[in-house]
Tab-separated table of C-alpha atoms in Angstrom:
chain	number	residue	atom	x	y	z
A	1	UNK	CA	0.000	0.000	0.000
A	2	UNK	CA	1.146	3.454	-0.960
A	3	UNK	CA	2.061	5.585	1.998
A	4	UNK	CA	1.456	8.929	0.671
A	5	UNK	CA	-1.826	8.492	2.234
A	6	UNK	CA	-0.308	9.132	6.250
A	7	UNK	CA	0.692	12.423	5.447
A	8	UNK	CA	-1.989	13.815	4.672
A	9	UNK	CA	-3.137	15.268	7.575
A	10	UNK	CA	0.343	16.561	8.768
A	11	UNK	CA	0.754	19.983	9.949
A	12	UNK	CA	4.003	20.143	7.956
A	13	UNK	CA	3.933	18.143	4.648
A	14	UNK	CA	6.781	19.233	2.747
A	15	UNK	CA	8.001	16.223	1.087
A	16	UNK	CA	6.036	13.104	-0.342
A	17	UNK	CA	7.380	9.388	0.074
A	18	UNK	CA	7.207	6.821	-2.380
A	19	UNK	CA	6.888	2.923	-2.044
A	20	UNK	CA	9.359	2.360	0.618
A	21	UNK	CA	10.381	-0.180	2.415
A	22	UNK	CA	11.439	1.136	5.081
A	23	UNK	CA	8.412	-0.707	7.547
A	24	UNK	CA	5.296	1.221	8.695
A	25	UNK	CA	6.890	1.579	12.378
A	26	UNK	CA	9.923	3.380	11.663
A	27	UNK	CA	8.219	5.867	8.898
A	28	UNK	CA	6.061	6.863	11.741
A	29	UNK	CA	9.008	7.462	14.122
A	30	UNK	CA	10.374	9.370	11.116
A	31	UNK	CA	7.438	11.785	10.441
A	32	UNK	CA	6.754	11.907	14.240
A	33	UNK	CA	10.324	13.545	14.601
A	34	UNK	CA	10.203	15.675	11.778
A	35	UNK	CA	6.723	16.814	13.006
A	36	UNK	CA	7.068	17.507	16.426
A	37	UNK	CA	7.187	21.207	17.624
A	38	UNK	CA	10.604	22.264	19.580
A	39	UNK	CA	10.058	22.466	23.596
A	40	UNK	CA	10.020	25.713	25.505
A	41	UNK	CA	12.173	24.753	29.272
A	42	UNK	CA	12.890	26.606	31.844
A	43	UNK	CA	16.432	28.601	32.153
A	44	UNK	CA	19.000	26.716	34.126
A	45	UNK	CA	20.100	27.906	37.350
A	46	UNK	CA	23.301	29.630	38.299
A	47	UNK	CA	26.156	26.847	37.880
A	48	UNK	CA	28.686	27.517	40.145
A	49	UNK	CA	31.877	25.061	39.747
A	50	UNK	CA	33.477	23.812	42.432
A	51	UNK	CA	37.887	23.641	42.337
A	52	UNK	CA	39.653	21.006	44.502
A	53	UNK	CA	41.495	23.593	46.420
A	54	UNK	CA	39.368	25.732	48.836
A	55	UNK	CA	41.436	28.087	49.620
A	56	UNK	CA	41.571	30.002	46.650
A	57	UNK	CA	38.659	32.565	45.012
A	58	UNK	CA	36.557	30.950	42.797
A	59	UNK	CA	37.284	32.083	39.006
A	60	UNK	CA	35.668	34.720	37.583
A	61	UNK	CA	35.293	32.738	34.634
A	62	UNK	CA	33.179	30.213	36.553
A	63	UNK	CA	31.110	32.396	38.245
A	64	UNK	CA	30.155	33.969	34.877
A	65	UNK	CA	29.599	30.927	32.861
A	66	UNK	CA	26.197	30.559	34.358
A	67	UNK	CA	24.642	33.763	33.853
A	68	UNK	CA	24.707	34.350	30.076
A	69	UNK	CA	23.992	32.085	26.804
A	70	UNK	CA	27.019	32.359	24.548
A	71	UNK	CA	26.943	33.514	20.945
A	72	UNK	CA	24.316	32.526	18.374
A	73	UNK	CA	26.627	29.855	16.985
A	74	UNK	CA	28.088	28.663	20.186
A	75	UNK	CA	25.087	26.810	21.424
A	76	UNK	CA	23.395	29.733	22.640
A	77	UNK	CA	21.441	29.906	20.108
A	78	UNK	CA	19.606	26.257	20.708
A	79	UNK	CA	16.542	27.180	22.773
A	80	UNK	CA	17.508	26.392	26.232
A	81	UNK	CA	18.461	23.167	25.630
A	82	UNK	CA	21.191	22.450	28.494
A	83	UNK	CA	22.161	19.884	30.953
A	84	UNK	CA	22.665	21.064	34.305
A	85	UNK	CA	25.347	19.276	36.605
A	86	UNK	CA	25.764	21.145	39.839
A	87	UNK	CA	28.057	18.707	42.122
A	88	UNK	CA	29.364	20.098	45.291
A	89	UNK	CA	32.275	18.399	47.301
A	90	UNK	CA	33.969	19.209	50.646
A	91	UNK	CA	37.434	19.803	50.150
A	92	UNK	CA	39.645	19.323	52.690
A	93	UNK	CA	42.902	21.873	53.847
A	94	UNK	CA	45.969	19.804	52.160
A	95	UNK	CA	48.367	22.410	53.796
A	96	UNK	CA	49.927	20.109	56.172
A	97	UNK	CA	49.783	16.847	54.195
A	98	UNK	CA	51.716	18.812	51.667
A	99	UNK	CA	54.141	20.198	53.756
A	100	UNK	CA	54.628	16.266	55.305
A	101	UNK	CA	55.007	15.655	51.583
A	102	UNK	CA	57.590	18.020	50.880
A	103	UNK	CA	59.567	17.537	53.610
A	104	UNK	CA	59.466	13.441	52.951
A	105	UNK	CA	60.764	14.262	49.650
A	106	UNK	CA	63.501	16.412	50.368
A	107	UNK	CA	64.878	13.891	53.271
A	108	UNK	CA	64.581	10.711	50.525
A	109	UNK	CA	66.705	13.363	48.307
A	110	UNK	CA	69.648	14.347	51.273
A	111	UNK	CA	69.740	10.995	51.810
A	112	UNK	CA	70.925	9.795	48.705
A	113	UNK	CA	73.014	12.679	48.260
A	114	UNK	CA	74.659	11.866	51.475
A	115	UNK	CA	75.540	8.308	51.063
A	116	UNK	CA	76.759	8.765	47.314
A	117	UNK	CA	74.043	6.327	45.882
A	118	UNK	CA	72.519	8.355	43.371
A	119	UNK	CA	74.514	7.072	40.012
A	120	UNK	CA	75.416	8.885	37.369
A	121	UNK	CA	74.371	12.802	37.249
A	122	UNK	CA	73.978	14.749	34.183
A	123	UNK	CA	73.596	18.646	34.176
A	124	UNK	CA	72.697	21.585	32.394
A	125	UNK	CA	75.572	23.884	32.396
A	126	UNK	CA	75.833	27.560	30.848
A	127	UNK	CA	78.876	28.450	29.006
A	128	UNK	CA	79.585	30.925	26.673
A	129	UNK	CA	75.832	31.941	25.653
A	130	UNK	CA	74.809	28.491	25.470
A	131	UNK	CA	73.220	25.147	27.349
A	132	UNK	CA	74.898	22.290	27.249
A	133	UNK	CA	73.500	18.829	28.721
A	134	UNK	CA	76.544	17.181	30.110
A	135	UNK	CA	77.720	14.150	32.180
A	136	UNK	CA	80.732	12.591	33.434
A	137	UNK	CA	83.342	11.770	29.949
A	138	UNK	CA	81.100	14.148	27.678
A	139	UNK	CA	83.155	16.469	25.573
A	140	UNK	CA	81.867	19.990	24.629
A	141	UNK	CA	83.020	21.909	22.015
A	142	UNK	CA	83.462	26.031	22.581
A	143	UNK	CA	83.648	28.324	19.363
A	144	UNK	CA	85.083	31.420	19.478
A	145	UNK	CA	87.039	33.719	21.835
A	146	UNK	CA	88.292	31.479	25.028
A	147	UNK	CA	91.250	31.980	26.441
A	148	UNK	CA	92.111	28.698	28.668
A	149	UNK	CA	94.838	26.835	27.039
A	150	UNK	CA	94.889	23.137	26.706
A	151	UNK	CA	95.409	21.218	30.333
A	152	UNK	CA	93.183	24.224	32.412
A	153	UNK	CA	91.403	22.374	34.613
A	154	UNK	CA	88.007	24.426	34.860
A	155	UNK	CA	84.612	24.517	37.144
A	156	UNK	CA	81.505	25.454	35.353
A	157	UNK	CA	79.656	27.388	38.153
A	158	UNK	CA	76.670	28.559	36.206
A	159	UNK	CA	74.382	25.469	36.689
A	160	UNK	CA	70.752	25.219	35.535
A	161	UNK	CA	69.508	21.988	36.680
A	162	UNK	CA	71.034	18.763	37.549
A	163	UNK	CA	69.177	15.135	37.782
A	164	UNK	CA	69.876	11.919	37.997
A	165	UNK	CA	67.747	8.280	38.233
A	166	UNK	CA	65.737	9.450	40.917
A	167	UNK	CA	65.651	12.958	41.288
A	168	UNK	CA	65.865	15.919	39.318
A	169	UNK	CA	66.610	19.812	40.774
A	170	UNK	CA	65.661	22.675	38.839
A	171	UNK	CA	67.211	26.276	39.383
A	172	UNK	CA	65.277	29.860	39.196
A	173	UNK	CA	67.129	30.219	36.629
A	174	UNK	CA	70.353	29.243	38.350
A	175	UNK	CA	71.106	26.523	41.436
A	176	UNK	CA	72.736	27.846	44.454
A	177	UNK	CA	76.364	28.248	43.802
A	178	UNK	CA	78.484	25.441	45.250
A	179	UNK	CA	75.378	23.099	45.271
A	180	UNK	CA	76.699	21.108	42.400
A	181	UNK	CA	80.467	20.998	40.726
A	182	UNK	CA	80.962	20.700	37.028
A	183	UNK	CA	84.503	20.278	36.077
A	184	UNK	CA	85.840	20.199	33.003
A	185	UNK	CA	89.418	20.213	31.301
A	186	UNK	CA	90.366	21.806	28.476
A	187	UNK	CA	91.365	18.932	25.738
A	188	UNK	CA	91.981	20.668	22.547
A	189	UNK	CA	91.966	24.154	20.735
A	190	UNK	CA	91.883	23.846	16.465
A	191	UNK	CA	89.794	25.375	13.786
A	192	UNK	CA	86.672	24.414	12.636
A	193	UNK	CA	85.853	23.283	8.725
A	194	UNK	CA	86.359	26.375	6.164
A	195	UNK	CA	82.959	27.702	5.911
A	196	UNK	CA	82.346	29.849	2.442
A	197	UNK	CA	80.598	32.689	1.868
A	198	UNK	CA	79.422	33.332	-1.328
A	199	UNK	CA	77.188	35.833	-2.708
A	200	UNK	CA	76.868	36.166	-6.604
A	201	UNK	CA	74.528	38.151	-8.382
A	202	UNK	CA	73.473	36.125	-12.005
A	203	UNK	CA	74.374	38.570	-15.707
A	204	UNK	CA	75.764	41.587	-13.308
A	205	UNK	CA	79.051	40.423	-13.060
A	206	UNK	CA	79.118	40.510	-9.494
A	207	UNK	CA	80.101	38.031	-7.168
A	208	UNK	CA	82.475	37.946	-3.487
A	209	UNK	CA	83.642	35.357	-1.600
A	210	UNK	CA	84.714	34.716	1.972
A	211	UNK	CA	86.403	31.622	3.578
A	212	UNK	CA	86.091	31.714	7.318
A	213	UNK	CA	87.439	29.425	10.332
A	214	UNK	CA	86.329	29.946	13.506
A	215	UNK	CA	88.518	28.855	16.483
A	216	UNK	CA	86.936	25.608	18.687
A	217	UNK	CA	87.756	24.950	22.244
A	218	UNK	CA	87.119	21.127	23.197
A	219	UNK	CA	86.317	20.168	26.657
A	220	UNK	CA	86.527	17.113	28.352
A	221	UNK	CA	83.765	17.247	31.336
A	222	UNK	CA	85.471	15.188	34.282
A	223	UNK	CA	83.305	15.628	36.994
A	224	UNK	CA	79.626	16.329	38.090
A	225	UNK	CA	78.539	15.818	41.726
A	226	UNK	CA	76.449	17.233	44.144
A	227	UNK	CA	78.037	18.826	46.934
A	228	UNK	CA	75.773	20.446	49.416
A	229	UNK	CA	72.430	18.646	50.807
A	230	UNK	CA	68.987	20.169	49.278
A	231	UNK	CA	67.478	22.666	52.104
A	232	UNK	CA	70.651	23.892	53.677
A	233	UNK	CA	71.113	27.186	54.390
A	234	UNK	CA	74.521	28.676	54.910
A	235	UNK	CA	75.446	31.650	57.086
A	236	UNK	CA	77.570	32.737	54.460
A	237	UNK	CA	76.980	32.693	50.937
A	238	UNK	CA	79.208	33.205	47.816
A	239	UNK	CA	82.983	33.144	49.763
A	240	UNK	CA	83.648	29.153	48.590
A	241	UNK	CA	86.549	29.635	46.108
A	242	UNK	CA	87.461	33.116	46.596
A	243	UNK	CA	90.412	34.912	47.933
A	244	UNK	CA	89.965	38.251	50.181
B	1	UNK	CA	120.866	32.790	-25.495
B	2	UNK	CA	118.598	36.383	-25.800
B	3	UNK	CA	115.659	36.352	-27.853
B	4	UNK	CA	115.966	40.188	-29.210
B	5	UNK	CA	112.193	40.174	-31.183
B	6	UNK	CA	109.054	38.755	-30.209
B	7	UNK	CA	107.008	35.757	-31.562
B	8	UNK	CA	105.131	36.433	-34.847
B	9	UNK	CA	101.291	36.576	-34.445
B	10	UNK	CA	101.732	35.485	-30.428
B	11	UNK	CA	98.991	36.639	-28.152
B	12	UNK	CA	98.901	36.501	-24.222
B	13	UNK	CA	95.647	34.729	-23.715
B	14	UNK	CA	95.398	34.941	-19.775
B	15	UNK	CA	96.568	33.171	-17.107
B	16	UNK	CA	96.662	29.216	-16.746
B	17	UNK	CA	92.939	28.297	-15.988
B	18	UNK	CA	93.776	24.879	-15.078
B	19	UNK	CA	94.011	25.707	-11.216
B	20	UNK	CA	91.318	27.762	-11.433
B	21	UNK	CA	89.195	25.003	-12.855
B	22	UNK	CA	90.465	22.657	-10.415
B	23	UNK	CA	88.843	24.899	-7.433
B	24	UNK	CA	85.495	24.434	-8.477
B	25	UNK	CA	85.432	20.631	-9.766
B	26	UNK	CA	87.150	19.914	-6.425
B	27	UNK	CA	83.654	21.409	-4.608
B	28	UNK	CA	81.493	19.183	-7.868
B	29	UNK	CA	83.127	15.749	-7.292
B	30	UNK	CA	79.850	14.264	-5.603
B	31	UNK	CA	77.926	15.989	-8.551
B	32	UNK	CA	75.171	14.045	-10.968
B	33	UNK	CA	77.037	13.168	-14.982
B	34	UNK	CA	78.248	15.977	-16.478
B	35	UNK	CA	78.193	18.659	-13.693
B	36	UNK	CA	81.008	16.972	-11.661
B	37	UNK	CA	83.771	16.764	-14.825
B	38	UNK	CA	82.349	19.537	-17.180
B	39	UNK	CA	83.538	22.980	-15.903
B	40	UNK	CA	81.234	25.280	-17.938
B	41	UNK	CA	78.245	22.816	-16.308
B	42	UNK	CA	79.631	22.387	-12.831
B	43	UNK	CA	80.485	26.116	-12.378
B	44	UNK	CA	77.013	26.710	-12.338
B	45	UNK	CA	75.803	24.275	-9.881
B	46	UNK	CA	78.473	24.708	-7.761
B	47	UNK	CA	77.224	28.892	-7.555
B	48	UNK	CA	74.175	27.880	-6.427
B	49	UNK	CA	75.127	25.382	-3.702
B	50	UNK	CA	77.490	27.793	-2.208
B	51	UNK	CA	74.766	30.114	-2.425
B	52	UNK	CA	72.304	28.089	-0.723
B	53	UNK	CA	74.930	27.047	1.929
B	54	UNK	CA	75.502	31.040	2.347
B	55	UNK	CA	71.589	32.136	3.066
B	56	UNK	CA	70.646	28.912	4.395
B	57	UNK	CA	73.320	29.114	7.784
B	58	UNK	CA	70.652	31.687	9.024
B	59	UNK	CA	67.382	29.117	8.128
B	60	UNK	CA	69.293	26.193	9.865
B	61	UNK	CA	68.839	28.006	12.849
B	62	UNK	CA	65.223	28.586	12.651
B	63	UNK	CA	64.496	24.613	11.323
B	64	UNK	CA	66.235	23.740	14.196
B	65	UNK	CA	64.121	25.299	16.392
B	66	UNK	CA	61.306	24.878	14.730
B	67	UNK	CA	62.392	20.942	14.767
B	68	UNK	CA	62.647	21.363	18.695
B	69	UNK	CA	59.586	22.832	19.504
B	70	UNK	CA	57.582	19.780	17.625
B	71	UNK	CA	59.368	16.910	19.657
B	72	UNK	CA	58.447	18.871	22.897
B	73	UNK	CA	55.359	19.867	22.021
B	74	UNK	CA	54.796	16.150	21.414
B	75	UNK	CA	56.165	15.271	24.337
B	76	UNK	CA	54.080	17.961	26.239
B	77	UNK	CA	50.867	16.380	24.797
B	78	UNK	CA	51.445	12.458	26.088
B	79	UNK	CA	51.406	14.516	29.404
B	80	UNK	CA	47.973	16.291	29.015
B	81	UNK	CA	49.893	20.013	28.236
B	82	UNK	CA	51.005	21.616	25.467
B	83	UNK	CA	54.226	23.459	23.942
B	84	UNK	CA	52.984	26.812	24.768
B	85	UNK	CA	51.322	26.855	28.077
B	86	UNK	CA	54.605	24.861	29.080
B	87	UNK	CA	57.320	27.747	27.612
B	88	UNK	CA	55.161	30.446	28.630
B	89	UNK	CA	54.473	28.967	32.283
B	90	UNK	CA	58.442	28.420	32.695
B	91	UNK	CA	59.116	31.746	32.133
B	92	UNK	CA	56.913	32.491	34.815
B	93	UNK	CA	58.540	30.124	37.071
B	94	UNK	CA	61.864	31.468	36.490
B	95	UNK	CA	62.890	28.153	34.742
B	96	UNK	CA	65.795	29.364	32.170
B	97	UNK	CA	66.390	26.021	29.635
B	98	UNK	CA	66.218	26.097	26.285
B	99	UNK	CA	64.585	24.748	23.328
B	100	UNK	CA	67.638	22.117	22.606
B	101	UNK	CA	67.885	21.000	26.201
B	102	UNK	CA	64.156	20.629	26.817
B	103	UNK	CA	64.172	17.942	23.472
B	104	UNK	CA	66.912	16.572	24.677
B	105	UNK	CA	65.301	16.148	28.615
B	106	UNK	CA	61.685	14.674	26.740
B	107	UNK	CA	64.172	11.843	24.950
B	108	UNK	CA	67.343	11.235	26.767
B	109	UNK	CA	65.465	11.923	30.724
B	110	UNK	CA	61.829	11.385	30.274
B	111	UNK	CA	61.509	11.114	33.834
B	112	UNK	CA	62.929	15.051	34.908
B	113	UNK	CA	60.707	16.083	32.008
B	114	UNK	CA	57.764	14.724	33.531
B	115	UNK	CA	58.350	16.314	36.422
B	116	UNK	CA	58.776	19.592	34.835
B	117	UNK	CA	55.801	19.312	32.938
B	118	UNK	CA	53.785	18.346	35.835
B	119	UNK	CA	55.421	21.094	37.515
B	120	UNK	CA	53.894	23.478	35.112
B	121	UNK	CA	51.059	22.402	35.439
B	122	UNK	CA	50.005	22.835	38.354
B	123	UNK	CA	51.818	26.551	38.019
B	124	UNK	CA	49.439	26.926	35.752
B	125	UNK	CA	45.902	25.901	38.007
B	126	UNK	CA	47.697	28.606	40.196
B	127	UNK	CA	48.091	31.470	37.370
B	128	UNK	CA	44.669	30.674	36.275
B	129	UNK	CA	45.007	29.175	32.842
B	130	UNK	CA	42.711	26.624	31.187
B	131	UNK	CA	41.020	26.933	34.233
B	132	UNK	CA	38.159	24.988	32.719
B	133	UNK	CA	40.123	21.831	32.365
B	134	UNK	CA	39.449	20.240	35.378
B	135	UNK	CA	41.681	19.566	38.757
B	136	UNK	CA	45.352	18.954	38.489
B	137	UNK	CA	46.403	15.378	39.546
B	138	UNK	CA	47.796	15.215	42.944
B	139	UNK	CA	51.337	14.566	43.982
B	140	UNK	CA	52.711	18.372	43.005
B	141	UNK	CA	52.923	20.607	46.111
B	142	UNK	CA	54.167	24.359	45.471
B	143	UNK	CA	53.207	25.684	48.610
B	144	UNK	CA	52.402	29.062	46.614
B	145	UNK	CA	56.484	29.552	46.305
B	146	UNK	CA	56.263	29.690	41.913
């Protein structure tokens, strides 16, 4: 049986169907949907969203989000159409628990520092303009001006972070000096490859040339190790090493 | 013996271009057929290498970095951050490494740049920024000193 006959007396009959066979249930599902009119709900209530820790002001972002529907294409623009999830939990004060923490964390730290156990230590050093990521045996190559010869034995004191297996220490931008001690030795002093430099302009007869060598410093990096425990303060800072 | 009058019809043609020759199929010996033997050829490939080689010293420089920030940005998203709120929150932390040594901490010590990322973010619950992202996971304790 043809089913043009159903939609006749739809409020909305804008297309016609054929002989389908699509089964009498699910073409009145269809039409049912495409005939229904939207729903008017009521507007949500304020959402306020909760953060885990108490102690700080809730956002002013949050505390708007609530209040206003967004633009037109945003979903503000579907007629009230939202689902509400107001949770509320009670957050507890994790002050002291992190403080425990902290402190927990910085003893498991001394400790290995003070019996030696922590392995090999790698560190990021600053020399010369750049970062270098070095360890024990690596070797680091300088270019330009440096004056140590070949045999200095040097400390690198400007130290950005050092780490090992099971713990890592990051300085603002710099550790405390005389925390940790790089040491490196100065291993070789040559030229680098002839770089060229070449400009030439095509039918304008014009063309110069430059061949250029820059001067390389190789270090050998014999020594990284931490040298103060994590926490201590000193009475007096900045003296180690210096001569008054 | 002295040779009192010149040669009949002689010219001086230039100088020996052998040598000169020689300069540029030494830089074409790795050269494709004729450009590596054929001077006329490899004199013109050989300008625009050394060319190249001269402008591109400044690009390497920014494909490097550019190089860089990928690996840690994908290295920032397997921890649940990204490139840029991790750079920018460092800065705020005071944390001074670079681009190189933060790509070489995500491969060589994945373990210190977990921590740092971590560390970020919860620097960044505390600055405020995708605020709508949901709690920080526990375990990182600042004690408001960022």
């Amino acid at each position: 049986m043809s089913v043009a006959g159903v939609l006749h007396g739809c409020l909305r009959p804008t297309f016609s169907v054929w002989r389908t066979n699509i089964g009498r249930e699910r073409l009145a599902s269809c039409v049912a949907s495409m005939t229904r009119l939207p729903e008017v709900t009521q507007p949500p209530p304020l959402l306020l969203l909760k953060h885990a820790i108490p102690s700080r002001q809730p956002n002013l972002l949050t505390q708007i989000r609530g209040l206003r529907s967004g633009p037109m294409g945003w979903g503000g623009g579907r007629a009230g159409v939202r689902t509400a999830a107001v949770t509320q939990e009670v957050v507890e004060d994790s002050e002291e628990a992190e403080k425990q923490l902290t402190k927990e964390v910085i003893q498991c730290v001394n400790q290995q520092i003070q019996t030696g156990e922590y392995g090999r230590l790698f560190a990021v050093v600053f020399l010369q303009g750049k970062q270098h990521l070095v360890t024990t045996g690596d070797l680091v190559v300088n270019q330009g001006f440096f004056p140590p010869n070949i045999g200095d034995e040097l400390r690198l004191e400007k130290v950005l972070m050092v780490g090992s297996r099971d713990f890592s220490l990051y300085g603002r931008p710099l550790l405390r000096p005389g925390l940790v001690h790089v040491e490196a030795t100065v291993v070789e002093k040559t030229l680098s490859h002839c770089r060229i430099y070449f400009r030439y302009t095509r039918r304008k007869n014009s063309r110069k040339s430059k061949f250029n060598r820059e001067t390389h410093t190789v270090l050998r990096i014999t020594r990284v190790e931490v040298m103060r425990l994590v926490g201590e303060v000193p009475e007096v800072e900045g003296t180690e090493g210096k001569i008054f | 013996m002295v040779i009192t009058s010149p040669t009949l019809l002689a010219r001086s043609r230039g100088a020996d271009k052998y040598w000169k020759q020689r300069r540029i199929l030494r830089l074409s010996a790795h050269y494709y057929g004729r450009r590596q033997n054929c001077y006329s050829i490899a004199i013109r490939s050989v300008r625009r290498a050394l060319q190249y080689s001269t402008l591109h010293r400044r690009l390497n420089k920014l494909m490097y970095k550019t190089l860089w920030e990928g690996r840690i940005n994908a290295s920032c998203q397997e921890l649940g951050t990204t490139y840029n709120d991790m750079y920018a929150t460092m800065d705020q932390a005071g944390i001074a490494l670079d681009r190189k040594i933060l790509q070489n901490l995500a491969i060589w010590e994945p373990r210190s740049f977990r921590a740092l990322a971590l560390l970020t973010k919860a620097k960044q619950e505390e600055e405020g920024l995708n605020s709508l992202d949901g709690p920080v996971p526990a375990g990182v304790v600042t004690r408001g000193m960022l």
